[in-house]
PDB file of C-alpha atoms in Angstrom:
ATOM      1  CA  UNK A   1      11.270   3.404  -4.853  1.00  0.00           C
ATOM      2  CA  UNK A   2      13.639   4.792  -2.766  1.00  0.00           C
ATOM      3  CA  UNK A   3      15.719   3.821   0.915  1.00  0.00           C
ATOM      4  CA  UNK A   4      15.261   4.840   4.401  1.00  0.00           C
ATOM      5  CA  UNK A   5      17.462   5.358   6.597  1.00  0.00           C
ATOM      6  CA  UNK A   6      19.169   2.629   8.566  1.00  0.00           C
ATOM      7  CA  UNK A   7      18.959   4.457  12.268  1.00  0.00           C
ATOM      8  CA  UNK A   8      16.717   2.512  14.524  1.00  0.00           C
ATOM      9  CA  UNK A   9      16.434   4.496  17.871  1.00  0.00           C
ATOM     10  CA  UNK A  10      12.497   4.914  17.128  1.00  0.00           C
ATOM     11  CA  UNK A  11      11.255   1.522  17.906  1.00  0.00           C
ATOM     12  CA  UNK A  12      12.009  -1.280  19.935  1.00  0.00           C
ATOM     13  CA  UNK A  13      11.034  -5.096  20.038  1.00  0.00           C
ATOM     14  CA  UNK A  14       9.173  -6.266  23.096  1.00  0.00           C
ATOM     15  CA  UNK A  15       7.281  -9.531  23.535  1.00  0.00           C
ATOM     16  CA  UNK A  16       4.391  -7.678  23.471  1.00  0.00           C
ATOM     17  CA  UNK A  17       4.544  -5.554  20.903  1.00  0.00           C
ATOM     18  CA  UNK A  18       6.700  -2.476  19.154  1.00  0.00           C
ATOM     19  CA  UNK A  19       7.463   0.174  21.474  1.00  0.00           C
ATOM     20  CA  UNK A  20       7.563   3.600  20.182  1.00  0.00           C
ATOM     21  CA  UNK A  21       9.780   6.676  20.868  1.00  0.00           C
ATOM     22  CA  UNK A  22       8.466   9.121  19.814  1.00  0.00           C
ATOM     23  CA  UNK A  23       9.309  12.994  20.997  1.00  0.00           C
ATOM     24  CA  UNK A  24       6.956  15.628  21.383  1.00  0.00           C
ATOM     25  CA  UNK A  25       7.756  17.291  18.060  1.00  0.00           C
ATOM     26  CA  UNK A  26       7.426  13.738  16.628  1.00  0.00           C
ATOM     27  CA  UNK A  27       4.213  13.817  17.520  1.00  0.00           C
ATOM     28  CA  UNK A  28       3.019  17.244  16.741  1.00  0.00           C
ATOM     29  CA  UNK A  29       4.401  16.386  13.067  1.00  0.00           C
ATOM     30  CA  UNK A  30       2.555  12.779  12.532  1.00  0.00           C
ATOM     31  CA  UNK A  31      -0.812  13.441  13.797  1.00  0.00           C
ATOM     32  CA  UNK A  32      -0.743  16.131  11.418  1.00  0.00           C
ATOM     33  CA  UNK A  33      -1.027  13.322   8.797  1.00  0.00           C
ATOM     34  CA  UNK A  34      -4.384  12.490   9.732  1.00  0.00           C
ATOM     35  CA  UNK A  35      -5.724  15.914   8.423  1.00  0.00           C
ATOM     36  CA  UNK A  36      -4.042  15.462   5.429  1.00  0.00           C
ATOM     37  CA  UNK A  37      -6.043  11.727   4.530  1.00  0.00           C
ATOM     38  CA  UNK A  38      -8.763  13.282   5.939  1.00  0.00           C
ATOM     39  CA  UNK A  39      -8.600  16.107   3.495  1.00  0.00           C
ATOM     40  CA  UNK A  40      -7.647  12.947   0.439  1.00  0.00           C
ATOM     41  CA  UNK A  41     -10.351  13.213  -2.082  1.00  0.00           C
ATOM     42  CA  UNK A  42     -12.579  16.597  -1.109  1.00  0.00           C
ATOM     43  CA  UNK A  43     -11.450  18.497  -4.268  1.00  0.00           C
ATOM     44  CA  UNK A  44     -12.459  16.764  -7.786  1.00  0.00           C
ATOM     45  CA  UNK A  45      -9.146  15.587  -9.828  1.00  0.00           C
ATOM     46  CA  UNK A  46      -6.756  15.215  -6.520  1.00  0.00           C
ATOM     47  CA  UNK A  47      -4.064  13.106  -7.278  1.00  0.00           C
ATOM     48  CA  UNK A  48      -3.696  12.035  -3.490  1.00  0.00           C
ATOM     49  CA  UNK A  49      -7.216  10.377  -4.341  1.00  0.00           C
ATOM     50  CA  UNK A  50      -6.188   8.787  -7.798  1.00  0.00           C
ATOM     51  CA  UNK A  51      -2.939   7.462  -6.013  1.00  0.00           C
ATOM     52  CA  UNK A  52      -4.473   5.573  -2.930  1.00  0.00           C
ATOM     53  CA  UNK A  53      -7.213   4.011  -4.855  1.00  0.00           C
ATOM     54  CA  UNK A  54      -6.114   3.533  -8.241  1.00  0.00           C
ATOM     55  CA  UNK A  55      -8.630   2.180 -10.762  1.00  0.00           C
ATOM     56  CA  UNK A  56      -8.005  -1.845 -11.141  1.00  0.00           C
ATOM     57  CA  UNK A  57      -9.521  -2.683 -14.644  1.00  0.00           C
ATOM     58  CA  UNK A  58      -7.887   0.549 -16.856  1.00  0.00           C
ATOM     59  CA  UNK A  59      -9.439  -0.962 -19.927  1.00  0.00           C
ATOM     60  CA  UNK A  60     -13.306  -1.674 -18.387  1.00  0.00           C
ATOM     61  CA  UNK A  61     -15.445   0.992 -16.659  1.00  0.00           C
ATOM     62  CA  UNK A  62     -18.294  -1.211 -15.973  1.00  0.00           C
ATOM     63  CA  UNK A  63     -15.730  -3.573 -14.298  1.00  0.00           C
ATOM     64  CA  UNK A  64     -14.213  -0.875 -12.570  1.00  0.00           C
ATOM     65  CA  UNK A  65     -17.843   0.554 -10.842  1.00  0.00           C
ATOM     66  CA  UNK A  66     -18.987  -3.144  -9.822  1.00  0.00           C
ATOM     67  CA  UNK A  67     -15.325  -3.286  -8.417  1.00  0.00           C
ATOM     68  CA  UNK A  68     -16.115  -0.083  -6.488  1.00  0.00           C
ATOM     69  CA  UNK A  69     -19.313  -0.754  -5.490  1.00  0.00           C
ATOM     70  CA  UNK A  70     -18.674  -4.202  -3.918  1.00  0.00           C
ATOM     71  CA  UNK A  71     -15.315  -3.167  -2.063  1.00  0.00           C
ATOM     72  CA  UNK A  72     -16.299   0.653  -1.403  1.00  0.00           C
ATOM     73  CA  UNK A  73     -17.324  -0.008   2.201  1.00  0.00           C
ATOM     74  CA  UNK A  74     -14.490  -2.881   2.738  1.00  0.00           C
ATOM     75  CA  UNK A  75     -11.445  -0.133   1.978  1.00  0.00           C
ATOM     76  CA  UNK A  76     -13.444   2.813   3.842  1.00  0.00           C
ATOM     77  CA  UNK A  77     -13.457   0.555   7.096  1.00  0.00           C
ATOM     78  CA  UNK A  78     -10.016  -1.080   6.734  1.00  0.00           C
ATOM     79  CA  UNK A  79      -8.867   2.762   6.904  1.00  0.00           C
ATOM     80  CA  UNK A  80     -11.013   4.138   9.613  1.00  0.00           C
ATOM     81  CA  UNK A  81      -9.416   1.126  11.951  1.00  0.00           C
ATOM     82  CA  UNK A  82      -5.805   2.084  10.881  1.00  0.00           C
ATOM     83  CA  UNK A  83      -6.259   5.612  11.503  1.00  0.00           C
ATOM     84  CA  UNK A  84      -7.468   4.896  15.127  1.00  0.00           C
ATOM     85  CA  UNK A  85      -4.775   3.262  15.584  1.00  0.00           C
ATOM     86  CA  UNK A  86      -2.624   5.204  14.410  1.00  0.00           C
ATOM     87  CA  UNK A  87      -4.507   8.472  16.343  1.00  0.00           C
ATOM     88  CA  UNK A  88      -4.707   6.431  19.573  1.00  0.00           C
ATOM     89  CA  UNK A  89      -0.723   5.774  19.538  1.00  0.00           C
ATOM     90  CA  UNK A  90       0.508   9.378  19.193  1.00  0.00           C
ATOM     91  CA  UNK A  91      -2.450  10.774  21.562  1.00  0.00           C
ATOM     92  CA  UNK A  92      -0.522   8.477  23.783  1.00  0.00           C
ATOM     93  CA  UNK A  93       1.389  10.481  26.151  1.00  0.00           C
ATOM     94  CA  UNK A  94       5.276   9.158  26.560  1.00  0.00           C
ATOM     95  CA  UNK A  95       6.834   5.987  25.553  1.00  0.00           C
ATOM     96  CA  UNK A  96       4.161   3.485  23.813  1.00  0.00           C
ATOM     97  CA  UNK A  97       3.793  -0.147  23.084  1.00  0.00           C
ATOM     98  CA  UNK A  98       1.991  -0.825  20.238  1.00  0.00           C
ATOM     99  CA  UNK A  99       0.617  -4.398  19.640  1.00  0.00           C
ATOM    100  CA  UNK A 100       1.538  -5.807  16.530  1.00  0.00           C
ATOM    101  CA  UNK A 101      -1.791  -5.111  14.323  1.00  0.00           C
ATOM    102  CA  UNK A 102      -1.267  -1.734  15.700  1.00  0.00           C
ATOM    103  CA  UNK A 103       1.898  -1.649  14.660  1.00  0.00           C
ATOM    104  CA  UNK A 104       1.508  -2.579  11.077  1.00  0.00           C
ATOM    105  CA  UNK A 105      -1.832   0.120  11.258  1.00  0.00           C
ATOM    106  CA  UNK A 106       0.771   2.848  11.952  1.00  0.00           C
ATOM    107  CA  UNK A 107       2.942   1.762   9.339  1.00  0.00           C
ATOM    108  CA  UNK A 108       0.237   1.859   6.885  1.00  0.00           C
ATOM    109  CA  UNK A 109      -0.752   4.970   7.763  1.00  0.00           C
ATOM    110  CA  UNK A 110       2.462   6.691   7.570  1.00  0.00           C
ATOM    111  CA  UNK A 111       3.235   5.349   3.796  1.00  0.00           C
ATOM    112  CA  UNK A 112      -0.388   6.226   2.751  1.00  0.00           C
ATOM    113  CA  UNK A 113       0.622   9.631   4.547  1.00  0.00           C
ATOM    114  CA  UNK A 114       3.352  10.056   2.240  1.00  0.00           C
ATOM    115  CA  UNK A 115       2.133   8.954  -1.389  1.00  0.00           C
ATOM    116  CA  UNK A 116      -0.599  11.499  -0.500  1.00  0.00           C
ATOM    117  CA  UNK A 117       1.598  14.358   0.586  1.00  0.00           C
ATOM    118  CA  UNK A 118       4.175  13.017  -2.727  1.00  0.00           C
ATOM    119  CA  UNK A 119       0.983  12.796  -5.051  1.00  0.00           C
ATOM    120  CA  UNK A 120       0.235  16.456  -4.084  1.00  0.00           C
ATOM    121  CA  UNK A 121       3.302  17.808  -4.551  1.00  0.00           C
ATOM    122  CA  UNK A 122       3.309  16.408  -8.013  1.00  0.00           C
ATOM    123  CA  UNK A 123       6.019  13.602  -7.818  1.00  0.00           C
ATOM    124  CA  UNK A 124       5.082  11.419 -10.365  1.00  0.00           C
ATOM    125  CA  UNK A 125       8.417   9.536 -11.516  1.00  0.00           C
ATOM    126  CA  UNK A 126      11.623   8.755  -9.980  1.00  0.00           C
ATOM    127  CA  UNK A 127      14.058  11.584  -9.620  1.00  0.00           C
ATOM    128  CA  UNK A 128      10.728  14.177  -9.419  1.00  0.00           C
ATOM    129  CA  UNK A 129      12.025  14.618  -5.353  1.00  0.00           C
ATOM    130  CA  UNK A 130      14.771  16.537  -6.645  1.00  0.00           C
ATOM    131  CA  UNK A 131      13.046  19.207  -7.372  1.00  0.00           C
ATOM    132  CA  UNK A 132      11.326  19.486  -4.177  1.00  0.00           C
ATOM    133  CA  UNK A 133      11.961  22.696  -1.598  1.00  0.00           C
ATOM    134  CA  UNK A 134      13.883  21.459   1.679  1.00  0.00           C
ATOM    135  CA  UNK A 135      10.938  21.535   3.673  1.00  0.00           C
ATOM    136  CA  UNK A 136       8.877  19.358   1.610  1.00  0.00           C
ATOM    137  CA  UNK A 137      11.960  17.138   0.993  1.00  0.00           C
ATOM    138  CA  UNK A 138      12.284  16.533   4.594  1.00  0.00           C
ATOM    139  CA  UNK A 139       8.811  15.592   5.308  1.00  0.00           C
ATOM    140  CA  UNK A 140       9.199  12.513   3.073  1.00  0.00           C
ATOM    141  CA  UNK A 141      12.388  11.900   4.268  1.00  0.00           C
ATOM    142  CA  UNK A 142      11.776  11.794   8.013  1.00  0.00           C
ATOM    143  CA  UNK A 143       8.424   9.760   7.298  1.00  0.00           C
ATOM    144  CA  UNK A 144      10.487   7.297   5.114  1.00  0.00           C
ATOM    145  CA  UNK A 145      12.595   7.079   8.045  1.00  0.00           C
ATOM    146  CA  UNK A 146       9.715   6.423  10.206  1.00  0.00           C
ATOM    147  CA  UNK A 147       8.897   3.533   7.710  1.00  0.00           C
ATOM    148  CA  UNK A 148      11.913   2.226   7.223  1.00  0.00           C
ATOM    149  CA  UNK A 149      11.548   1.703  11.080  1.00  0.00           C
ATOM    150  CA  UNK A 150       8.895  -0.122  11.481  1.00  0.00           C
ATOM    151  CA  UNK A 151       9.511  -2.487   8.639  1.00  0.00           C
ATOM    152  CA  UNK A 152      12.475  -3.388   9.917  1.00  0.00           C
ATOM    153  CA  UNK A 153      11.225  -4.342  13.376  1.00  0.00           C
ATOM    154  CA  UNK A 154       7.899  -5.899  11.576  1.00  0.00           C
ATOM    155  CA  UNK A 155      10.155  -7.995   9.419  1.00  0.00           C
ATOM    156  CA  UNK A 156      11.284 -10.023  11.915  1.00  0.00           C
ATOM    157  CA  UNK A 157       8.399 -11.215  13.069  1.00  0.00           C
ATOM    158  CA  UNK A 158       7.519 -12.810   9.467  1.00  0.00           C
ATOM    159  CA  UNK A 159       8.582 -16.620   8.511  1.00  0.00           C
ATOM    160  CA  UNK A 160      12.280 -16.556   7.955  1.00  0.00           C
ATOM    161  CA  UNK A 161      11.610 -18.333   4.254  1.00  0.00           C
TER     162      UNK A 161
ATOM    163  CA  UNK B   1     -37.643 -14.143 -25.395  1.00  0.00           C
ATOM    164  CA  UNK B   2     -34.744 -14.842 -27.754  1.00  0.00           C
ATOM    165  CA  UNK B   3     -34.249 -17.748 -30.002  1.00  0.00           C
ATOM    166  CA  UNK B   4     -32.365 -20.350 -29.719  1.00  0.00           C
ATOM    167  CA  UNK B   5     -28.334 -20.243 -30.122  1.00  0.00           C
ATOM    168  CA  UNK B   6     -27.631 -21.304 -33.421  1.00  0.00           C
ATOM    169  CA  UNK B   7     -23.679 -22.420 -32.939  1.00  0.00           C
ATOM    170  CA  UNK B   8     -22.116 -23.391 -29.338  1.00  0.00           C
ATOM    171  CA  UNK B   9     -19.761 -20.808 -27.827  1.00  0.00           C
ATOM    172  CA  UNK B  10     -16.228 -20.982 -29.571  1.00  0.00           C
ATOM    173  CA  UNK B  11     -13.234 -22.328 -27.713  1.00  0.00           C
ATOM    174  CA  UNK B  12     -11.909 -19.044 -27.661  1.00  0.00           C
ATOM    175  CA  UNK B  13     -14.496 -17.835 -25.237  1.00  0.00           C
ATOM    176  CA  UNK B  14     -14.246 -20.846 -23.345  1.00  0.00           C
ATOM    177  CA  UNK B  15     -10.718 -20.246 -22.718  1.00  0.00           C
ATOM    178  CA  UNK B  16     -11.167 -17.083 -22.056  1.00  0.00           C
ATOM    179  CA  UNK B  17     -13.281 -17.557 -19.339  1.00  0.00           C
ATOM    180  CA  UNK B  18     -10.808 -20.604 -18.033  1.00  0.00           C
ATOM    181  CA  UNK B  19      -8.068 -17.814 -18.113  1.00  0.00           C
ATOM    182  CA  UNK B  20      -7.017 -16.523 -14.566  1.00  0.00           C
ATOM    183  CA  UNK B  21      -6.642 -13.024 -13.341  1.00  0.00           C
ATOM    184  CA  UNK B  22      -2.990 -11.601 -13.100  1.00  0.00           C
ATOM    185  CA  UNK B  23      -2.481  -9.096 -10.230  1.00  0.00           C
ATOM    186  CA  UNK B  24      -0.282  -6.306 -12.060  1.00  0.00           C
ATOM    187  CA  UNK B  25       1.663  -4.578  -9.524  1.00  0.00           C
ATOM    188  CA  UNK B  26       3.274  -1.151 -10.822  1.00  0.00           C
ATOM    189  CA  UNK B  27       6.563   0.463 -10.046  1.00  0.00           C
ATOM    190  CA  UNK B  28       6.168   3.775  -8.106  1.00  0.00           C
ATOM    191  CA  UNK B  29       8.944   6.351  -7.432  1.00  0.00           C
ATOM    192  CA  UNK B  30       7.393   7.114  -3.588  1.00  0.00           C
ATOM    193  CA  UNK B  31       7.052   3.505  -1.452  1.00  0.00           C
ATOM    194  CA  UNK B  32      10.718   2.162  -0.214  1.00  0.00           C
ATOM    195  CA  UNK B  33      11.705  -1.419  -1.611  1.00  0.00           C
ATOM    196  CA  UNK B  34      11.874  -2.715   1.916  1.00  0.00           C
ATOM    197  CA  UNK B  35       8.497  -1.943   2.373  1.00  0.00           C
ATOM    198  CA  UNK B  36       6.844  -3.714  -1.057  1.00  0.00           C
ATOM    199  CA  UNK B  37       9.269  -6.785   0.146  1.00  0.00           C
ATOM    200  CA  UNK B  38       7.722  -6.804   3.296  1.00  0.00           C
ATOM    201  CA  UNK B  39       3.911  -6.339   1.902  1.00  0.00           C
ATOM    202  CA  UNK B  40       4.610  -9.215  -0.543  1.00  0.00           C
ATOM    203  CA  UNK B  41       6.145 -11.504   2.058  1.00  0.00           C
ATOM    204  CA  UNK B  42       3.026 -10.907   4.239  1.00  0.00           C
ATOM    205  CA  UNK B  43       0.112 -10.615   2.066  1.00  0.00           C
ATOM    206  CA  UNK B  44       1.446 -13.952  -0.248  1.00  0.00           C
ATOM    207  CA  UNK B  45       4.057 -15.786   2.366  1.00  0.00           C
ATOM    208  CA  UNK B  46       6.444 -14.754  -0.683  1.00  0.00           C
ATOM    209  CA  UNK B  47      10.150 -16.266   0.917  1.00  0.00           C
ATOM    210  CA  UNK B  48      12.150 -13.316   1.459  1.00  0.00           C
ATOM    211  CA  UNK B  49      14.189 -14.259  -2.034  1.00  0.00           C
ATOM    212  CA  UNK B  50      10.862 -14.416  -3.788  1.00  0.00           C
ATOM    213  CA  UNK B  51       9.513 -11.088  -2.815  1.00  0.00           C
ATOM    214  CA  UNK B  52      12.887  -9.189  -2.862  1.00  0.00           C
ATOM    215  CA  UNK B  53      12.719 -10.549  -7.249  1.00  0.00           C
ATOM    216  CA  UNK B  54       9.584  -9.592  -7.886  1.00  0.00           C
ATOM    217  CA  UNK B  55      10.284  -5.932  -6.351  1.00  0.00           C
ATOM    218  CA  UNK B  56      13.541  -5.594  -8.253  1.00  0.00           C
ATOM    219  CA  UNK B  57      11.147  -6.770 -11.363  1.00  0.00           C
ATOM    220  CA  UNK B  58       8.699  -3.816 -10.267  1.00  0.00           C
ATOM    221  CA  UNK B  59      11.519  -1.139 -10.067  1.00  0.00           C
ATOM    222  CA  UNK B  60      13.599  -1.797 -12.950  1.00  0.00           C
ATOM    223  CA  UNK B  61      10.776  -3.171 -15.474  1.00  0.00           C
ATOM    224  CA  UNK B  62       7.676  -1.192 -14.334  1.00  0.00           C
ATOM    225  CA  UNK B  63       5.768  -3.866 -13.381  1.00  0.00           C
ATOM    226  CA  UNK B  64       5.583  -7.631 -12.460  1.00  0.00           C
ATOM    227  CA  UNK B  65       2.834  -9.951 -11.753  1.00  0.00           C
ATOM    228  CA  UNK B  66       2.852 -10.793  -8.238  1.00  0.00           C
ATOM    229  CA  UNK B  67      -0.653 -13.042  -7.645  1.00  0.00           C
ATOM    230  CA  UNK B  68      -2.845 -14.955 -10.254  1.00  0.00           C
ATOM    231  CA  UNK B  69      -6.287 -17.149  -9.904  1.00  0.00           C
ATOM    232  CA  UNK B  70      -9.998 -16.401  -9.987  1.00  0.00           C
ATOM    233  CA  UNK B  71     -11.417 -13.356 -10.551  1.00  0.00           C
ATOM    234  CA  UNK B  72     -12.865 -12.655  -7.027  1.00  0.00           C
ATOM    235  CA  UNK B  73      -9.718 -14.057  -5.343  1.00  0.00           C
ATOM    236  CA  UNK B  74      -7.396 -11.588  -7.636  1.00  0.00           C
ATOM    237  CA  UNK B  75      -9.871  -9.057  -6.500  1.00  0.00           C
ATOM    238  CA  UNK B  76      -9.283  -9.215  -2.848  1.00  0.00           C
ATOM    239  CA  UNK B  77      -5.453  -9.680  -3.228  1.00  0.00           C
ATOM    240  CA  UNK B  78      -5.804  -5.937  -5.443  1.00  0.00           C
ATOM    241  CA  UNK B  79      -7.793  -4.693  -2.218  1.00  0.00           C
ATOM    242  CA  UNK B  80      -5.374  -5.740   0.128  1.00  0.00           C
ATOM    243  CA  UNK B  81      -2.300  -4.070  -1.609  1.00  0.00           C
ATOM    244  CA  UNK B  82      -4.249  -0.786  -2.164  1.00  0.00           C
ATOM    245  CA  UNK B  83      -4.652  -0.976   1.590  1.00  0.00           C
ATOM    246  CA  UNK B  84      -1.299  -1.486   1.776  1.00  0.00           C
ATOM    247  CA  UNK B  85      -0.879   1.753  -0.664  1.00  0.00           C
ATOM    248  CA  UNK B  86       0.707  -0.348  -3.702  1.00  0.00           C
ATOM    249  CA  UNK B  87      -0.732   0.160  -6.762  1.00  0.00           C
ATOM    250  CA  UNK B  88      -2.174  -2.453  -8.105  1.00  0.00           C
ATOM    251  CA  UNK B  89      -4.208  -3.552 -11.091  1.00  0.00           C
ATOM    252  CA  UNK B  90      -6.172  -6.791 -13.019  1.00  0.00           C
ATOM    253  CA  UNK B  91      -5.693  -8.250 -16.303  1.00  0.00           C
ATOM    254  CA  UNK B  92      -5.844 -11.424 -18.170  1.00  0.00           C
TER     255      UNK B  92
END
């Protein structure tokens, strides 16, 4: 697990919601994401696929397909909502507020975004990032940052226990 | 048709059976801390102490068990961190 970055000039606070700043390149570079999960799982072995749904009984196959076939439908739709979400904030022209759900939907997205990007670029244990070109280094980075964000706004809105 | 049992099930199977589901969650080297604090503090109302342990457990041991109960329960709390994109697995 790694950190993000502590600069929060993304998102703000409001009563109603999270309000995003995102620029134009911003954007242009996260709505890209939503090809990528679209793309998650249309080659056999993918490792973007075995990483967002990994198998919860390693040891029992027959537990494993009645797992799948009852909650199949249930993680399919939980997805499809997130990624509307997440498409109908940065189709959004200028400053947005996201509501709260929406909020969390776009956080969501953006992590599942990078474990499938991370997955495909073969990063399996810590320290595999080193090894990563700058380009694909950054992409993680600046959607850790994006993260790292939102958490931090969406933490404050959980009981302070 | 078959015939009759001829002992009673043994304890063993009984306890088994008793025996609740852990929720495993793994250690992975791509989803920040903050974030598996903040999906344990929501998903279980984990106090912020609570959660921040059982991640630290997750990074430096590989694994901690972060939910336990009935099967179907311990089901739904592996669906809900997958949504989340933790990676999460069942055993007794």
């Amino acid at each position: 697990m790694g950190d993000a970055r502590k600069v929060s000039d993304l998102f703000e606070s409001t009563p109603d919601g999270v309000l995003a700043h995102f620029s134009d390149a911003e954007r242009d570079f996260l709505i890209q994401l939503l090809e990528l999960l679209a793309d998650v799982g249309s080659a056999a072995g993918d490792p973007a696929a075995a990483r967002l749904d990994p198998v919860v009984y390693p040891d029992d196959p027959l537990a494993e397909e009645e797992y799948r076939r009852l909650m199949r439908s249930e993680i399919d739709e939980a997805r499809v909502a997130d990624r509307s979400a997440y498409q109908m904030v940065l189709e959004s022209k200028g400053d947005v507020t996201m509501s709260f759900p929406e909020a969390e939907a776009v956080m969501r997205v953006v992590g599942e975004g990078r474990l499938a990007l991370a997955a495909r670029l073969g990063i399996r244990v810590e320290g595999d990032t080193e090894t990563l070109d700058k380009d694909d280094r950054s992409a993680l980075d600046y959607l850790a940052y994006v993260q790292g964000n939102l958490i931090e706004v969406l933490s404050t809105r959980l009981p302070s226990i | 048709m078959t015939a009759p049992a001829s002992t009673r099930p043994d304890e063993d199977l009984a306890a088994d059976v008793a025996r609740p589901w852990n929720v495993v969650l793994w250690n992975d080297p791509v989803n920040l801390t903050e974030y598996v604090v903040f999906v344990l503090r929501k998903l279980f109302g984990h106090s912020l102490e609570k959660a921040t342990k059982l991640t630290m457990q997750v990074h430096h041991g590989g694994r901690a068990v972060v939910a336990s109960g009935p099967r179907e329960k311990s089901e739904f709390d592996c669906y809900r961190l997958h949504h989340h994109g933790l990676w999460a697995t069942l055993e007794k």
